[in-house]
Amino acid sequence: MVRFPGHGRSHPDDIVIGPLDLAAHVDAALAVQAVAFGLGPDEVAVRRQIVLRHMTFPGARAFGATVGGRLVGFVYGMPNDRTHWWSTVVEPYLRARDNDDWLDGSFVITELHVHPRHQKHGIGRALITTITDGADEPRSILSAIDTESPARRLYRSLGYRDLARQVHFPSAAKPYAVMGAPLPLLRP
């Protein structure tokens, strides 16, 4: 059960979704990402620097999911900027499908991860809808590994559709799909 603060009696195993000072909790967040995404220590060290840099960008924000005060999931994102590294990589793939206009006026979901023990309880859905509900942009974009997965099914259920597939990021072993959805996201 996902509970939001101030809605009913609190229980020690309640999942609480709320704003997250990601710079202050970067190590806890990356520990979740490492387990959820299978990252090794070297990858975590690189991502730590990326996350800290991203959180200095205008409009960047994060939300976390906690159980008993322990972080079990997080999401962060920001208004998209065509000069950011991610945009420069995906732009040719989007342009080839006449979808490069999605890089303008979009809120990008940079990372969304839930610890495997806490998946399939609505945490990912609650995190992504919470962060996009506060976006000023009319749409959202993200990238996900280009395979059928619970994450891709979740994104489709929220209204995301494929904008480009077989996107290759430097140093990524698997290709990605770029997906986009109008905001607000669909609700079940």
Short mmCIF file of C-alpha atoms in Angstrom, two decimals:
data_model
loop_
_atom_site.label_atom_id
_atom_site.label_comp_id
_atom_site.label_asym_id
_atom_site.label_seq_id
_atom_site.Cartn_x
_atom_site.Cartn_y
_atom_site.Cartn_z
CA MET A 1 0.00 0.00 0.00
CA VAL A 2 1.29 3.44 -0.88
CA ARG A 3 0.50 6.10 1.70
CA PHE A 4 1.15 9.76 1.36
CA PRO A 5 1.99 11.78 4.47
CA GLY A 6 -1.08 13.08 6.27
CA HIS A 7 -3.50 10.50 4.86
CA GLY A 8 -4.58 8.12 7.61
CA ARG A 9 -2.78 6.40 10.45
CA SER A 10 0.89 5.74 10.02
CA HIS A 11 2.26 2.20 10.14
CA PRO A 12 5.97 1.20 10.24
CA ASP A 13 5.68 -0.59 6.88
CA ASP A 14 3.90 2.25 5.08
CA ILE A 15 5.47 3.45 1.87
CA VAL A 16 5.80 7.21 1.99
CA ILE A 17 6.39 9.23 -1.19
CA GLY A 18 7.83 12.70 -0.73
CA PRO A 19 10.36 15.26 -1.94
CA LEU A 20 13.94 14.02 -1.72
CA ASP A 21 17.09 16.08 -1.25
CA LEU A 22 18.93 13.86 -3.71
CA ALA A 23 22.30 15.56 -3.26
CA ALA A 24 22.14 14.81 0.48
CA HIS A 25 20.92 11.22 -0.07
CA VAL A 26 22.83 10.35 -3.24
CA ASP A 27 24.56 7.31 -1.72
CA ALA A 28 21.29 5.78 -0.47
CA ALA A 29 19.66 6.41 -3.86
CA LEU A 30 22.56 4.91 -5.77
CA ALA A 31 22.50 1.87 -3.48
CA VAL A 32 18.89 1.31 -4.62
CA GLN A 33 19.87 1.87 -8.26
CA ALA A 34 22.84 -0.49 -7.97
CA VAL A 35 20.61 -3.35 -6.80
CA ALA A 36 17.73 -2.53 -9.18
CA PHE A 37 19.93 -1.99 -12.23
CA GLY A 38 22.86 -4.27 -11.46
CA LEU A 39 25.58 -1.63 -11.17
CA GLY A 40 29.07 -2.28 -9.92
CA PRO A 41 31.12 0.07 -7.69
CA ASP A 42 32.87 1.78 -10.61
CA GLU A 43 29.55 2.55 -12.33
CA VAL A 44 28.10 3.84 -9.07
CA ALA A 45 31.05 6.19 -8.61
CA VAL A 46 30.56 7.64 -12.10
CA ARG A 47 26.81 7.98 -11.62
CA ARG A 48 27.32 9.70 -8.26
CA GLN A 49 29.11 12.57 -10.00
CA ILE A 50 26.44 12.72 -12.72
CA VAL A 51 23.58 12.87 -10.19
CA LEU A 52 25.28 15.58 -8.16
CA ARG A 53 25.85 17.63 -11.33
CA HIS A 54 22.26 17.11 -12.52
CA MET A 55 20.84 18.33 -9.24
CA THR A 56 22.45 21.74 -9.90
CA PHE A 57 20.49 22.17 -13.15
CA PRO A 58 17.55 24.61 -13.15
CA GLY A 59 14.27 22.87 -12.35
CA ALA A 60 15.87 19.57 -11.28
CA ARG A 61 13.93 17.82 -8.56
CA ALA A 62 13.62 14.42 -6.93
CA PHE A 63 11.15 12.32 -4.96
CA GLY A 64 11.81 9.31 -2.82
CA ALA A 65 9.88 6.35 -1.49
CA THR A 66 10.67 5.34 2.05
CA VAL A 67 9.61 2.47 4.28
CA GLY A 68 10.31 2.99 7.95
CA GLY A 69 12.51 5.95 7.02
CA ARG A 70 14.68 3.83 4.66
CA LEU A 71 14.87 4.81 0.97
CA VAL A 72 13.48 2.03 -1.27
CA GLY A 73 12.92 3.98 -4.48
CA PHE A 74 13.56 7.33 -6.11
CA VAL A 75 12.94 9.36 -9.22
CA TYR A 76 14.56 12.51 -10.46
CA GLY A 77 14.26 14.67 -13.51
CA MET A 78 14.36 18.16 -14.94
CA PRO A 79 13.11 20.27 -17.81
CA ASN A 80 14.86 18.98 -20.93
CA ASP A 81 17.62 21.06 -22.47
CA ARG A 82 18.90 20.24 -25.97
CA THR A 83 22.45 21.09 -24.87
CA HIS A 84 22.53 18.33 -22.21
CA TRP A 85 24.46 15.17 -23.05
CA TRP A 86 21.38 12.89 -23.11
CA SER A 87 19.60 15.14 -25.61
CA THR A 88 22.60 15.33 -27.91
CA VAL A 89 22.76 11.51 -28.02
CA VAL A 90 19.04 10.88 -28.63
CA GLU A 91 18.38 13.80 -30.99
CA PRO A 92 19.55 12.07 -34.22
CA TYR A 93 17.41 9.01 -33.40
CA LEU A 94 14.37 11.19 -32.72
CA ARG A 95 15.00 13.31 -35.83
CA ALA A 96 15.13 10.16 -37.99
CA ARG A 97 11.55 9.43 -36.85
CA ASP A 98 10.45 13.09 -37.06
CA ASN A 99 10.10 13.23 -33.26
CA ASP A 100 12.91 15.63 -32.35
CA ASP A 101 10.33 18.29 -31.37
CA TRP A 102 9.85 16.18 -28.20
CA LEU A 103 13.15 17.57 -26.95
CA ASP A 104 11.47 20.96 -26.50
CA GLY A 105 8.88 21.61 -23.82
CA SER A 106 9.46 18.26 -22.09
CA PHE A 107 10.23 17.19 -18.56
CA VAL A 108 12.80 14.40 -18.73
CA ILE A 109 12.69 11.53 -16.26
CA THR A 110 16.41 11.04 -15.73
CA GLU A 111 16.28 8.06 -13.36
CA LEU A 112 13.53 5.98 -11.76
CA HIS A 113 14.48 2.98 -9.64
CA VAL A 114 12.75 0.85 -7.02
CA HIS A 115 14.53 -1.77 -4.93
CA PRO A 116 13.52 -5.24 -6.26
CA ARG A 117 12.00 -6.26 -2.89
CA HIS A 118 9.58 -3.34 -3.20
CA GLN A 119 8.67 -3.60 -6.87
CA LYS A 120 5.15 -4.41 -8.09
CA HIS A 121 3.50 -2.43 -5.27
CA GLY A 122 2.79 0.78 -7.20
CA ILE A 123 5.89 2.64 -5.98
CA GLY A 124 7.31 3.33 -9.45
CA ARG A 125 3.91 4.55 -10.65
CA ALA A 126 3.51 6.80 -7.60
CA LEU A 127 7.01 8.25 -8.01
CA ILE A 128 6.71 9.07 -11.71
CA THR A 129 3.20 10.51 -11.45
CA THR A 130 4.17 12.59 -8.43
CA ILE A 131 7.20 14.14 -10.12
CA THR A 132 5.43 14.81 -13.42
CA ASP A 133 2.33 16.24 -11.71
CA GLY A 134 4.55 19.14 -10.63
CA ALA A 135 6.03 19.74 -14.08
CA ASP A 136 5.32 22.97 -15.95
CA GLU A 137 6.06 21.28 -19.28
CA PRO A 138 3.20 19.81 -21.35
CA ARG A 139 4.92 16.45 -21.87
CA SER A 140 7.53 14.05 -20.51
CA ILE A 141 10.29 12.00 -22.10
CA LEU A 142 12.54 9.23 -20.83
CA SER A 143 14.74 6.39 -22.00
CA ALA A 144 14.47 2.73 -21.02
CA ILE A 145 16.30 -0.40 -22.08
CA ASP A 146 14.71 -1.44 -25.38
CA THR A 147 13.27 -4.78 -24.29
CA GLU A 148 9.87 -5.80 -23.06
CA SER A 149 10.06 -5.31 -19.32
CA PRO A 150 7.88 -4.35 -16.36
CA ALA A 151 9.30 -0.82 -16.62
CA ARG A 152 8.28 -0.43 -20.27
CA ARG A 153 4.81 -1.83 -19.50
CA LEU A 154 4.47 0.68 -16.66
CA TYR A 155 5.47 3.56 -18.93
CA ARG A 156 2.98 2.48 -21.61
CA SER A 157 0.19 2.24 -19.02
CA LEU A 158 0.92 5.87 -18.12
CA GLY A 159 0.62 7.01 -21.74
CA TYR A 160 4.25 6.87 -22.88
CA ARG A 161 4.83 5.70 -26.44
CA ASP A 162 7.98 4.86 -28.36
CA LEU A 163 9.54 7.87 -30.05
CA ALA A 164 12.75 6.09 -31.10
CA ARG A 165 14.12 2.59 -30.62
CA GLN A 166 17.52 0.96 -30.77
CA VAL A 167 19.17 4.09 -29.36
CA HIS A 168 22.80 3.41 -28.53
CA PHE A 169 24.39 5.30 -25.64
CA PRO A 170 28.19 5.27 -25.39
CA SER A 171 29.34 2.56 -22.98
CA ALA A 172 25.83 1.06 -22.65
CA ALA A 173 25.77 -2.64 -23.49
CA LYS A 174 22.12 -2.67 -24.55
CA PRO A 175 20.13 -0.35 -26.82
CA TYR A 176 17.48 1.93 -25.36
CA ALA A 177 14.08 3.22 -26.42
CA VAL A 178 13.13 6.88 -26.00
CA MET A 179 9.52 7.25 -24.91
CA GLY A 180 7.26 10.27 -24.56
CA ALA A 181 3.87 11.05 -23.04
CA PRO A 182 1.63 14.08 -22.74
CA LEU A 183 1.14 15.41 -19.22
CA PRO A 184 -0.64 14.76 -16.99
CA LEU A 185 0.12 11.04 -17.24
CA LEU A 186 -2.74 8.56 -17.55
CA ARG A 187 -4.18 7.13 -14.34
CA PRO A 188 -5.55 3.57 -14.11
#
